[in-house]
Coordinates of C-alpha atoms in Angstrom, one line a residue:
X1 CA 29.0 -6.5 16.2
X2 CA 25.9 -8.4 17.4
X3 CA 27.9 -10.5 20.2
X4 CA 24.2 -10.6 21.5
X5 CA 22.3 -12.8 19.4
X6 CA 24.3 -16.1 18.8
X7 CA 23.9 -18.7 15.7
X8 CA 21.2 -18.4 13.3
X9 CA 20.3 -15.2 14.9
X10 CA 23.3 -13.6 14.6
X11 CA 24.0 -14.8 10.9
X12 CA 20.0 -14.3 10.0
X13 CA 20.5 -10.2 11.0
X14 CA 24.2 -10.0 10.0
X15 CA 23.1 -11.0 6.4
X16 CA 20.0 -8.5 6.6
X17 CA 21.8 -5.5 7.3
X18 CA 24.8 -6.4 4.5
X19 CA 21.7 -6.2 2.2
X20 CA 20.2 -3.5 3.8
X21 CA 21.6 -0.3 2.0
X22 CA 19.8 2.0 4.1
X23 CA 16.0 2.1 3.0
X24 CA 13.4 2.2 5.6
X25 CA 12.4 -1.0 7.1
X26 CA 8.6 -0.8 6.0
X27 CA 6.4 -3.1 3.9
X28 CA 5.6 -1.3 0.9
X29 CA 2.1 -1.1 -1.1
X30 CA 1.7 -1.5 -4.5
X31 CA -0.3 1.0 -6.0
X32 CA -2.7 3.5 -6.1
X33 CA -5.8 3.8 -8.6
X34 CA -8.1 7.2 -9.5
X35 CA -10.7 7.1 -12.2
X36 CA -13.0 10.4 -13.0
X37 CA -16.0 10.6 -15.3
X38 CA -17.2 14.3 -16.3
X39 CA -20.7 14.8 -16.9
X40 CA -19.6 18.6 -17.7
X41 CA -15.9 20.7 -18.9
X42 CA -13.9 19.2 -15.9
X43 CA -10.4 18.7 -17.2
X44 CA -10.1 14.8 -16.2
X45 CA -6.5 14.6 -17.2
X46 CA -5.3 17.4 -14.6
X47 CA -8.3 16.5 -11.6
X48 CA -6.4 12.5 -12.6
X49 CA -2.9 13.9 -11.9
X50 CA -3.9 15.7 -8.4
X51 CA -5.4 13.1 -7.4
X52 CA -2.2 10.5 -8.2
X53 CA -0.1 13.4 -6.3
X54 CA -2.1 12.5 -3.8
X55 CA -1.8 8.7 -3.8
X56 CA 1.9 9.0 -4.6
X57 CA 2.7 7.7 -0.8
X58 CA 0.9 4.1 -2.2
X59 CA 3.7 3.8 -5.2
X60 CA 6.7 5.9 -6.3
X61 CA 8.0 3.9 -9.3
X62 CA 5.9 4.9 -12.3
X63 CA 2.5 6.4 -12.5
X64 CA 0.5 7.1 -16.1
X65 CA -2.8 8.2 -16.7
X66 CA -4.8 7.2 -19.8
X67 CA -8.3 9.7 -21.1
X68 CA -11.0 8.4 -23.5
X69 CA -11.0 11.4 -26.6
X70 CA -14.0 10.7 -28.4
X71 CA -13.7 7.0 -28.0
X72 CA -10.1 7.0 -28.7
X73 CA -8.0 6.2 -25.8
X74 CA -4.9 8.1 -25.2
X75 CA -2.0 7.5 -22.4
X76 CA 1.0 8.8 -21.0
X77 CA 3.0 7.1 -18.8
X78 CA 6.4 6.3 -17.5
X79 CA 9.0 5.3 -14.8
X80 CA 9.3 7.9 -11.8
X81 CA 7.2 10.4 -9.9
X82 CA 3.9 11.8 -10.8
X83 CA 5.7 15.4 -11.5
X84 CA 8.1 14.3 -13.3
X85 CA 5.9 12.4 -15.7
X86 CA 3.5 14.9 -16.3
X87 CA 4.0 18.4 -17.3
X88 CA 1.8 21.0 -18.9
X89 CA 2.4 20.0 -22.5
X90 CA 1.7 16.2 -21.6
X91 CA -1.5 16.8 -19.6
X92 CA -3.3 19.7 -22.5
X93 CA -2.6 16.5 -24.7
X94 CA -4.7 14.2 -22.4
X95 CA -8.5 15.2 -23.7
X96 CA -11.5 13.4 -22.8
X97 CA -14.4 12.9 -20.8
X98 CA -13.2 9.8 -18.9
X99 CA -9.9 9.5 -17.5
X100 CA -8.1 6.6 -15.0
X101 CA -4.8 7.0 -13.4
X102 CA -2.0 4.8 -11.6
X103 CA 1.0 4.8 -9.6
X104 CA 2.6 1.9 -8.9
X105 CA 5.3 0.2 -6.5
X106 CA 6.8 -3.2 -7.9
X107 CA 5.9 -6.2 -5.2
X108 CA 7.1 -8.1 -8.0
X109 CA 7.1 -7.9 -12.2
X110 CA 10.1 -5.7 -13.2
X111 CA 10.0 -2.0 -12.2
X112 CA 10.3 -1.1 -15.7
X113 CA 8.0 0.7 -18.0
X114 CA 6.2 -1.9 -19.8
X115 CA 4.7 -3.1 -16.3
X116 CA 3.4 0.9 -15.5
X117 CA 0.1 1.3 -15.8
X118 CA -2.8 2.2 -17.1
X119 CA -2.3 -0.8 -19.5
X120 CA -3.8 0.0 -22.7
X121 CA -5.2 -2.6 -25.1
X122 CA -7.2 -2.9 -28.1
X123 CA -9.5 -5.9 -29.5
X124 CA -12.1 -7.6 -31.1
X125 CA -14.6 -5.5 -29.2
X126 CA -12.4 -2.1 -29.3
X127 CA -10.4 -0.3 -26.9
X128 CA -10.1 -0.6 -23.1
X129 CA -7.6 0.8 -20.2
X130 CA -7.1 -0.6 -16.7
X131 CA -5.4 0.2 -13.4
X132 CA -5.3 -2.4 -10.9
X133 CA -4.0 -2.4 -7.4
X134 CA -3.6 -5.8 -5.6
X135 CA -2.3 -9.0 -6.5
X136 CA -3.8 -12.2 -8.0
X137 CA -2.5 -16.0 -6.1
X138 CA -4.2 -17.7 -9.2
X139 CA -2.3 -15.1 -12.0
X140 CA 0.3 -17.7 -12.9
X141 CA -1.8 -20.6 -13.7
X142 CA -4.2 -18.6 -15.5
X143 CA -1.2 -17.1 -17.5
X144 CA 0.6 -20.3 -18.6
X145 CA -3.2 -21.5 -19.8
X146 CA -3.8 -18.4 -22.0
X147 CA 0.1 -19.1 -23.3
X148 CA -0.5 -22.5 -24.3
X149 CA -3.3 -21.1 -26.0
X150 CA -1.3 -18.9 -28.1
X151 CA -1.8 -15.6 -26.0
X152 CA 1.4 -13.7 -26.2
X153 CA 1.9 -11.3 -23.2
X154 CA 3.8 -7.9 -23.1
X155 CA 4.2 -7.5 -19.1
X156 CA 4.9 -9.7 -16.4
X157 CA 2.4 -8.7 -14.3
X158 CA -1.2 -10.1 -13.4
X159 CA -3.3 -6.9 -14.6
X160 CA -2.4 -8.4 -18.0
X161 CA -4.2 -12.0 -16.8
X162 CA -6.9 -9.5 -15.9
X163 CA -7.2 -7.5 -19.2
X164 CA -6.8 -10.9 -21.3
X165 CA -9.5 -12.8 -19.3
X166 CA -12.4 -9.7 -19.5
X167 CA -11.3 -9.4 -23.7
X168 CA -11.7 -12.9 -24.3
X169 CA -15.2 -13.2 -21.9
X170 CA -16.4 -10.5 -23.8
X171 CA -16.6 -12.0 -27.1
X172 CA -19.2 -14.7 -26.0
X173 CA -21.5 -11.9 -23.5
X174 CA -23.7 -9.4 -23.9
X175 CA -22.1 -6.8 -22.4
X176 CA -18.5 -6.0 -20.5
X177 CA -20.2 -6.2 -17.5
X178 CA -21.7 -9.6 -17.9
X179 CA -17.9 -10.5 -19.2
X180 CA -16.2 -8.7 -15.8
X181 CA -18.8 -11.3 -13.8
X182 CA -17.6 -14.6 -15.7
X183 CA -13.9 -12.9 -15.0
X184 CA -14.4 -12.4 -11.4
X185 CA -15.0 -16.2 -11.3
X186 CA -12.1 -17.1 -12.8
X187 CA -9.3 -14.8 -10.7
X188 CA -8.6 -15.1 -7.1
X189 CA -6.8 -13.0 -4.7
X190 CA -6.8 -8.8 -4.1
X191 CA -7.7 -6.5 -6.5
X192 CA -9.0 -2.9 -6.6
X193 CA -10.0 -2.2 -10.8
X194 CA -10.4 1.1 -12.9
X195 CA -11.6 0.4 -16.3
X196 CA -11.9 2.4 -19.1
X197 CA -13.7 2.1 -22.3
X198 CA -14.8 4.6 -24.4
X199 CA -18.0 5.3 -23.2
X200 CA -18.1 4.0 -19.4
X201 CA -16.2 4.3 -16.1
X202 CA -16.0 0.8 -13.8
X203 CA -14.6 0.2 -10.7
X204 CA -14.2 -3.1 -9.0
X205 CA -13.8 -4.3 -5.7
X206 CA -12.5 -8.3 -4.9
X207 CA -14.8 -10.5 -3.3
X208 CA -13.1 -9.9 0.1
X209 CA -12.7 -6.5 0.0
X210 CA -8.4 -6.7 0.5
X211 CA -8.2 -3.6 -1.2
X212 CA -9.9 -0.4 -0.6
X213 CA -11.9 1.9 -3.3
X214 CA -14.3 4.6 -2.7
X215 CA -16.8 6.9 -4.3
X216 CA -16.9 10.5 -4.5
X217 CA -18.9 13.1 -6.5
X218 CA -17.8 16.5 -8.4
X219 CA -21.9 17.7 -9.0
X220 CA -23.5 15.2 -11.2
X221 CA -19.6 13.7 -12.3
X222 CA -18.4 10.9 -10.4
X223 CA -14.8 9.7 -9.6
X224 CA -13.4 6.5 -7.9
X225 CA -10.3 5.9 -5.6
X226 CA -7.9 3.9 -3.4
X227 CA -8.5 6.5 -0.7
X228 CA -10.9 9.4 0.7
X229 CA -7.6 11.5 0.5
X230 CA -7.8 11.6 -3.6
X231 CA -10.9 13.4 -3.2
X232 CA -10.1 15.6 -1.3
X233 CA -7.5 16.4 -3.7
X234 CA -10.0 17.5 -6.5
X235 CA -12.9 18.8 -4.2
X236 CA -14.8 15.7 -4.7
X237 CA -17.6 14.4 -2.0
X238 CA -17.1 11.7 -0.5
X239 CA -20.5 9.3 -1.9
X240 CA -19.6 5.6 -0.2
X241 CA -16.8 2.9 -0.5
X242 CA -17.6 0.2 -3.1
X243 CA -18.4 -2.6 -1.4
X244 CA -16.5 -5.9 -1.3
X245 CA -17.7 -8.0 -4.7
X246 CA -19.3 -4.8 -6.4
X247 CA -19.1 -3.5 -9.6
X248 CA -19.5 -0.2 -10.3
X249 CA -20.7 1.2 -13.7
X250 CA -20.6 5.3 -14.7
X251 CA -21.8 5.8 -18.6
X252 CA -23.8 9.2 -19.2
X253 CA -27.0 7.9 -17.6
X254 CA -25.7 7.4 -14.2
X255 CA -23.5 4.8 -11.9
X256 CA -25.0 1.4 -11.8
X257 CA -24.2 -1.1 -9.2
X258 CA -23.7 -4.9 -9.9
X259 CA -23.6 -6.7 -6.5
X260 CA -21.9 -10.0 -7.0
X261 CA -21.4 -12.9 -4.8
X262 CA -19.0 -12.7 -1.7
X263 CA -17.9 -14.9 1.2
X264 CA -19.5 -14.7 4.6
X265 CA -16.8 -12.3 5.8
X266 CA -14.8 -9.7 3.9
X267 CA -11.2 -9.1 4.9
X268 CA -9.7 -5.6 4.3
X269 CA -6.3 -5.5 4.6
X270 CA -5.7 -4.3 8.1
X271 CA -2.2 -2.4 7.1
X272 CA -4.2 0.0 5.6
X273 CA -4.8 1.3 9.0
X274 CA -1.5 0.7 10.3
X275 CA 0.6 2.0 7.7
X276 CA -0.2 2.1 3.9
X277 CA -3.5 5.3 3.9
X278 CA -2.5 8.5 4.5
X279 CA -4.0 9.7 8.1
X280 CA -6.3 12.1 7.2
X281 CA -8.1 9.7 4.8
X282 CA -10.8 7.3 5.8
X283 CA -11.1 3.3 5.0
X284 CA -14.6 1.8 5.0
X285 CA -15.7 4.7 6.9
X286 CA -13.2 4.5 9.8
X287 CA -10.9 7.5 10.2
X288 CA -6.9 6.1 9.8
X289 CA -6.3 8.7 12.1
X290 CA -8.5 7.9 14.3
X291 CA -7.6 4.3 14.5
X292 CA -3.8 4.9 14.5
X293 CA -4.5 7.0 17.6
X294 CA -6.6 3.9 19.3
X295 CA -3.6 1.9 19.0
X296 CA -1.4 4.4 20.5
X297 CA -3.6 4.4 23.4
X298 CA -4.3 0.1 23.6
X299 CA -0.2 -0.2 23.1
X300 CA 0.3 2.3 26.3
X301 CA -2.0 -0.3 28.3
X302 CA -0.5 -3.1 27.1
X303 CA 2.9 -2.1 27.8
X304 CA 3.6 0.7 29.7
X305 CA 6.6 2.3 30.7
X306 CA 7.9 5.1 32.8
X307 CA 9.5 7.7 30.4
X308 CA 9.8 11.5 30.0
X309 CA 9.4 11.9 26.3
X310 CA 6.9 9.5 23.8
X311 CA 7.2 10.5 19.8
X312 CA 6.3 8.8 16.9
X313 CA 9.0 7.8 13.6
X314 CA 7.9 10.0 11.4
X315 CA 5.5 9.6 9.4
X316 CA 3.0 6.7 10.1
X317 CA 4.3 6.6 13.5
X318 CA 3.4 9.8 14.7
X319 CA -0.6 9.3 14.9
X320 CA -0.2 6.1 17.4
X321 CA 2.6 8.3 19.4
X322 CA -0.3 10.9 20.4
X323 CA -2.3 8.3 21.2
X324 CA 0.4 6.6 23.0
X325 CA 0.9 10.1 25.5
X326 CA -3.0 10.6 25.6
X327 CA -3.1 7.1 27.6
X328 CA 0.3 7.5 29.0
X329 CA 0.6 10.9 30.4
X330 CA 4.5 10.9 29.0
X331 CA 4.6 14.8 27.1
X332 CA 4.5 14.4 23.3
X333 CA 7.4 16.0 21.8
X334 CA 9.5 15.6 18.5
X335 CA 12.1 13.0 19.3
X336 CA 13.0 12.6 15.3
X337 CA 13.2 15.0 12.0
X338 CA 12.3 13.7 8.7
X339 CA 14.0 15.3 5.8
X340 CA 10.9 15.8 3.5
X341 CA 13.3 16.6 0.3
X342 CA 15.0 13.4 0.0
X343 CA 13.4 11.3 -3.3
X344 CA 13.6 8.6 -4.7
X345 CA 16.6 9.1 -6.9
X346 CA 18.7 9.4 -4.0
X347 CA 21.9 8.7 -4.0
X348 CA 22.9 5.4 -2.1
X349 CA 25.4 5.8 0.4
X350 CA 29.0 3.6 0.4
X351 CA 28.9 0.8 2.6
X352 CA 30.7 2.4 5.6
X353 CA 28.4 5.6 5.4
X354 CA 25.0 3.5 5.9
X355 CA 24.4 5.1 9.4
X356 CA 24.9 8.9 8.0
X357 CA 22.5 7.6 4.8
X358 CA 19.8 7.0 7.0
X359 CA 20.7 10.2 9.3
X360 CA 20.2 12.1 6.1
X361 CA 16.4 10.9 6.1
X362 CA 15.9 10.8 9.9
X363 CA 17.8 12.8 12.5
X364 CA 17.4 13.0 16.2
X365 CA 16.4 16.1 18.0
X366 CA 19.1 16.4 20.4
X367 CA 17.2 19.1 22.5
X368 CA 14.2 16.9 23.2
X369 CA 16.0 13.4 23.6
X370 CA 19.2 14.5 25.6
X371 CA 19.3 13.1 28.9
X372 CA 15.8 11.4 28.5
X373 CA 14.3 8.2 28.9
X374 CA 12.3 8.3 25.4
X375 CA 9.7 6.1 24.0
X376 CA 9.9 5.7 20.4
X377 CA 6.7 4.6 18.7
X378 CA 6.9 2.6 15.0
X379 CA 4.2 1.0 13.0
X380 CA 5.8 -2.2 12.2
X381 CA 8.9 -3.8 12.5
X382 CA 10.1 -6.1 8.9
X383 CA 13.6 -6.8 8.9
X384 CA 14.2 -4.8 12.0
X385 CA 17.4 -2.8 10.4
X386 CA 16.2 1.0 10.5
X387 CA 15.1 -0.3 13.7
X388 CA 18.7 -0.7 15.3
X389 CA 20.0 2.4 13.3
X390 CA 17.4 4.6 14.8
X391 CA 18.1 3.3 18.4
X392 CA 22.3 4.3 17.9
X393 CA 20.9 8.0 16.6
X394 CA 18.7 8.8 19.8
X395 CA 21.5 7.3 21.9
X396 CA 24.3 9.4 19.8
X397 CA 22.1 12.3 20.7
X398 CA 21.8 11.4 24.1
X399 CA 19.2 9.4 25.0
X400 CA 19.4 7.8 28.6
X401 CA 17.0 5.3 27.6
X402 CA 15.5 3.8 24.5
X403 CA 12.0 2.1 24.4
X404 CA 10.5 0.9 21.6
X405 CA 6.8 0.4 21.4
X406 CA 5.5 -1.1 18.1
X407 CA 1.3 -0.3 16.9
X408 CA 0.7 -3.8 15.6
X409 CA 1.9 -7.3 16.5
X410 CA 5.3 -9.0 15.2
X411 CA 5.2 -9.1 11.6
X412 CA 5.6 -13.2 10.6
X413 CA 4.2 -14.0 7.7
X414 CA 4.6 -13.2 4.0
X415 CA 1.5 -11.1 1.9
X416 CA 0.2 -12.8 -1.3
X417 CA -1.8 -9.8 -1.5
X418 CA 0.2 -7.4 -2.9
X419 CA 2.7 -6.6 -0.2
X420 CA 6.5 -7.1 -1.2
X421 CA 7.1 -9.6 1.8
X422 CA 7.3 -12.8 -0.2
X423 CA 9.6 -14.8 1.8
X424 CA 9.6 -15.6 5.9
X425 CA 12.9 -15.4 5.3
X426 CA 12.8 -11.7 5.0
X427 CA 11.1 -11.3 8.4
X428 CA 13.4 -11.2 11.3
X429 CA 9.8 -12.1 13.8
X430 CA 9.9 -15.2 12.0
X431 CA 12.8 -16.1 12.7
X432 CA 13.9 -14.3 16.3
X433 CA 11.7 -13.8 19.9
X434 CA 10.9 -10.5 20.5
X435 CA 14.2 -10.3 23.5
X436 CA 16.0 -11.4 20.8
X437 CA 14.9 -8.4 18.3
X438 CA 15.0 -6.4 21.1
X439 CA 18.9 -7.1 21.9
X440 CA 19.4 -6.6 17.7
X441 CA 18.1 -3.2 17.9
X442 CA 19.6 -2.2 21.0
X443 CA 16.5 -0.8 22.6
X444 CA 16.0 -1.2 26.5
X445 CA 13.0 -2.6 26.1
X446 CA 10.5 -4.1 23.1
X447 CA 6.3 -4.1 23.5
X448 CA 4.1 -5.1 20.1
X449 CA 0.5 -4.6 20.1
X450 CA -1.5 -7.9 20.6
X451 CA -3.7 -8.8 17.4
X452 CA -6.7 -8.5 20.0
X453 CA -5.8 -4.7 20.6
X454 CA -5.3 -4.1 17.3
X455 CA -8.5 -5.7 15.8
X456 CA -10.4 -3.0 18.0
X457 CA -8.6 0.0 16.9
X458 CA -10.7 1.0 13.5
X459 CA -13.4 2.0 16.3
X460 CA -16.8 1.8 14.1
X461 CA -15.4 -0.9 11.2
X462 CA -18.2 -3.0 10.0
X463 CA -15.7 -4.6 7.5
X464 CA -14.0 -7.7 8.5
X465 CA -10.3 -7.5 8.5
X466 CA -7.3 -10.3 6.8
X467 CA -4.1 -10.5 9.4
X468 CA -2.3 -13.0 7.5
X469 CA 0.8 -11.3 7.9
X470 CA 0.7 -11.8 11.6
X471 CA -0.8 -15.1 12.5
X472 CA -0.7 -17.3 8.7
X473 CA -4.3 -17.3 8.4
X474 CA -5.7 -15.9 5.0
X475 CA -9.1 -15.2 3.6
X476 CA -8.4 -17.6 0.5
X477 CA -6.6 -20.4 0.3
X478 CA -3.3 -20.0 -0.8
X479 CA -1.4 -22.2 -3.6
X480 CA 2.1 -23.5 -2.1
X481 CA 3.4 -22.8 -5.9
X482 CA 1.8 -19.4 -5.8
X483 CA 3.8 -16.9 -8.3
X484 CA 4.2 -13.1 -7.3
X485 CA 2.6 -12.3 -10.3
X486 CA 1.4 -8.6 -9.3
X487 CA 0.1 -5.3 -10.6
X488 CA 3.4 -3.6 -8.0

């Protein structure tokens, strides 16, 4: 089948693809966090549950939203979509001035329902909600110290850690924020927060700055989010990101910064540009449009080809594909159709019906590809199995020649960071040259962006980046026993 690549090569890919049902090839995020606070009537509940409809894209696994009702806190949440966790009944239930919302993707921690989140406790102090997206490197160490210490957990995830650590720090501090300082001492790694109590709003961003959140405004309300696209969703302004290390505070006075301290340089996540935001939202000010369509353009200088056709894999492929032809001069066309109706409850296909599985979620156009010499532009390249799929579709339909240009450098490392790439095991750049990936997938010829190219494409970013996946190096060191303890 892969006569091709010989020895470990061969039996590295074989075993990929027997594991590989048919699911795209993509690192996937964890979650996606929204919190509102209404200085007027808004209905928080229903403005929360736009707004996770538009994060679904950052988690599809369970989503819940959680409202503060007089200074009772009430939740709903659940395993699957945001519509079909929340209907009308559910959402006229949700009451309350303050409101946070989640939906989640499981890096690690069961998918199940007692790791969806908001996570709701109550303690010496009262009641208080969180959503978290990112992932802790120190949450298993901290854990197995609170368990000797006769803490009994209910999830396996690290938000938990989180929620134990601020309940316990707030017993000996003045206030929760003096108690979410103490905690931000204790916890390493990525981590975007929504808190709720019942009578303040607070939003955290890690030291580093891994994960995004922004602030936007509805008149004199405010609301927090992973991305500019959420406010959008509920006709909020966009106000600011929070920056790496801050803590916001919304209460009925106002928002309230606490600026805490935080390394020389930050390090967003720079597959939040690549693949994980939406396009039309912005990231620390940069346009992800924008900076997809920068590395379209740097990828077309770096490795040109001569073609008659450029398109992007739908959909975080598309933006670097225009920018791709803009540099180029190859015509833009539609090389692939995505089916936008296929869920997540879809039925997995038999063994020997993988290649139609994954031509039910992406089919060639045979009128734009037959005969051509196409380029085919992807994000990122994992395990490299859609990859070689893909490839057999356009030359099914056609396709004289098959080039495959890739918008960020070979992906080699694993994400402690709350990515679901764990292992170097399950990267196939780790363990294959890039003429060896290219004779897996088929393709007539392979180009990655260089990690130079891509560090310029978020034209304008005054944020520093972390690129750990790609060349090993992380913002914070990372523990060789580090668990996968993680809010996804």
């Amino acid at each position: 089948m892969f006569d091709v690549i010989r020895g470990k090569h061969f039996n590295y890919v074989h075993n990929l693809l027997k594991k590989d049902e048919f699911g795209f090839d993509k690192p996937k995020e964890e979650c996606g966090v929204f919190g509102i606070y209404s200085k007027g009537n808004l209905d928080t509940a229903r403005l929360t549950y736009y707004a996770l409809y538009a994060l679904q894209h950052r988690g599809q696994e369970s989503a819940g939203i959680a409202v503060n009702n007089g200074g009772t806190l009430l939740f709903h949440k659940d395993m699957g979509l945001v519509p079909e966790i929340f209907n009308e009944k559910i959402l006229n239930s949700l009451k309350g001035k303050i409101a946070i919302g989640h939906v989640r993707y499981s890096t690690t921690g069961a998918s199940s329902r007692e790791n969806s989140q908001p996570m709701v406790i109550k303690y010496k102090n009262g009641q208080m909600a969180m959503a978290h997206n990112g992932n802790l490197v120190n949450a298993a160490k901290i854990r197995e110290k609170l368990e000797e210490e006769g803490i009994i957990f209910q999830s396996t995830i690290d938000s938990e850690v989180i929620l134990n650590l601020i309940s316990r720090f707030r017993l000996t501090s003045n206030n929760i924020e003096e108690a979410i300082v103490k905690v931000m001492k204790e916890i390493k790694g990525a981590y975007s927060l929504v808190i709720l109590t019942p009578n303040k709003l607070i939003g955290i961003r890690d030291p580093h700055g891994i994960r995004p959140l922004c602030i936007g405004r509805i008149d004199d309300s405010y609301v927090l989010a992973s991305e500019t696209c959420a406010l959008d969703a509920v006709d909020a302004e966009y106000v600011r990101d929070v920056n790496p290390g801050e803590i916001i505070v919304i209460e009925e006075s106002g928002m309230t910064s606490i600026q805490t301290e935080v390394p020389e340089k930050t390090a967003l996540c720079i597959f939040e540009y690549i693949y994980f935001a939406r396009p039309d939202s912005y990231i620390d000010g940069v346009s992800v449009h924008r900076a997809r369509i920068e590395a379209g353009r740097r990828l077309a200088r770096e490795h040109p080809v001569e073609a008659d056709i450029v398109f992007g894999v739908p959909d975080s492929g598309v933006s670097a594909a225009l920018g791709y032809s803009m540099e180029s001069g190859i015509p833009y066309d539609l090389g692939l159709i995505k089916n936008k109706y296929i869920g997540r409850t879809f039925i997995q296909p038999e063994q020997g019906q993988r290649e139609s599985g994954v031509k039910i979620k992406l089919n060639a156009l045979k009128e734009a590809v037959n005969g051509k010499r196409v380029v085919m532009i992807d994000d990122s390249i994992v395990r490299g199995t859609t990859s070689k799929r893909l490839v057999q579709i356009l030359r099914d339909a056609g396709a004289k020649e098959v080039h495959m240009r890739i918008s960020s450098p070979p992906y080699m490392y694993p994400c402690f960071f709350g990515v679901d790439t764990s292992s170097r095991s399950q990267l196939i750049a780790a363990e294959c040259s890039v003429e060896e990936i290219r004779k897996m997938t088929g393709a007539d010829s392979l180009g990655y962006l260089s990690l130079e190219g891509l560090l310029k494409t978020p034209v304008g970013a005054k944020c520093g980046f972390c690129t750990g996946c790609f060349t090993g190096k992380y913002p914070m060191e990372v523990p060789k026993d580090a668990s996968k303890y993680s809010c996804g």
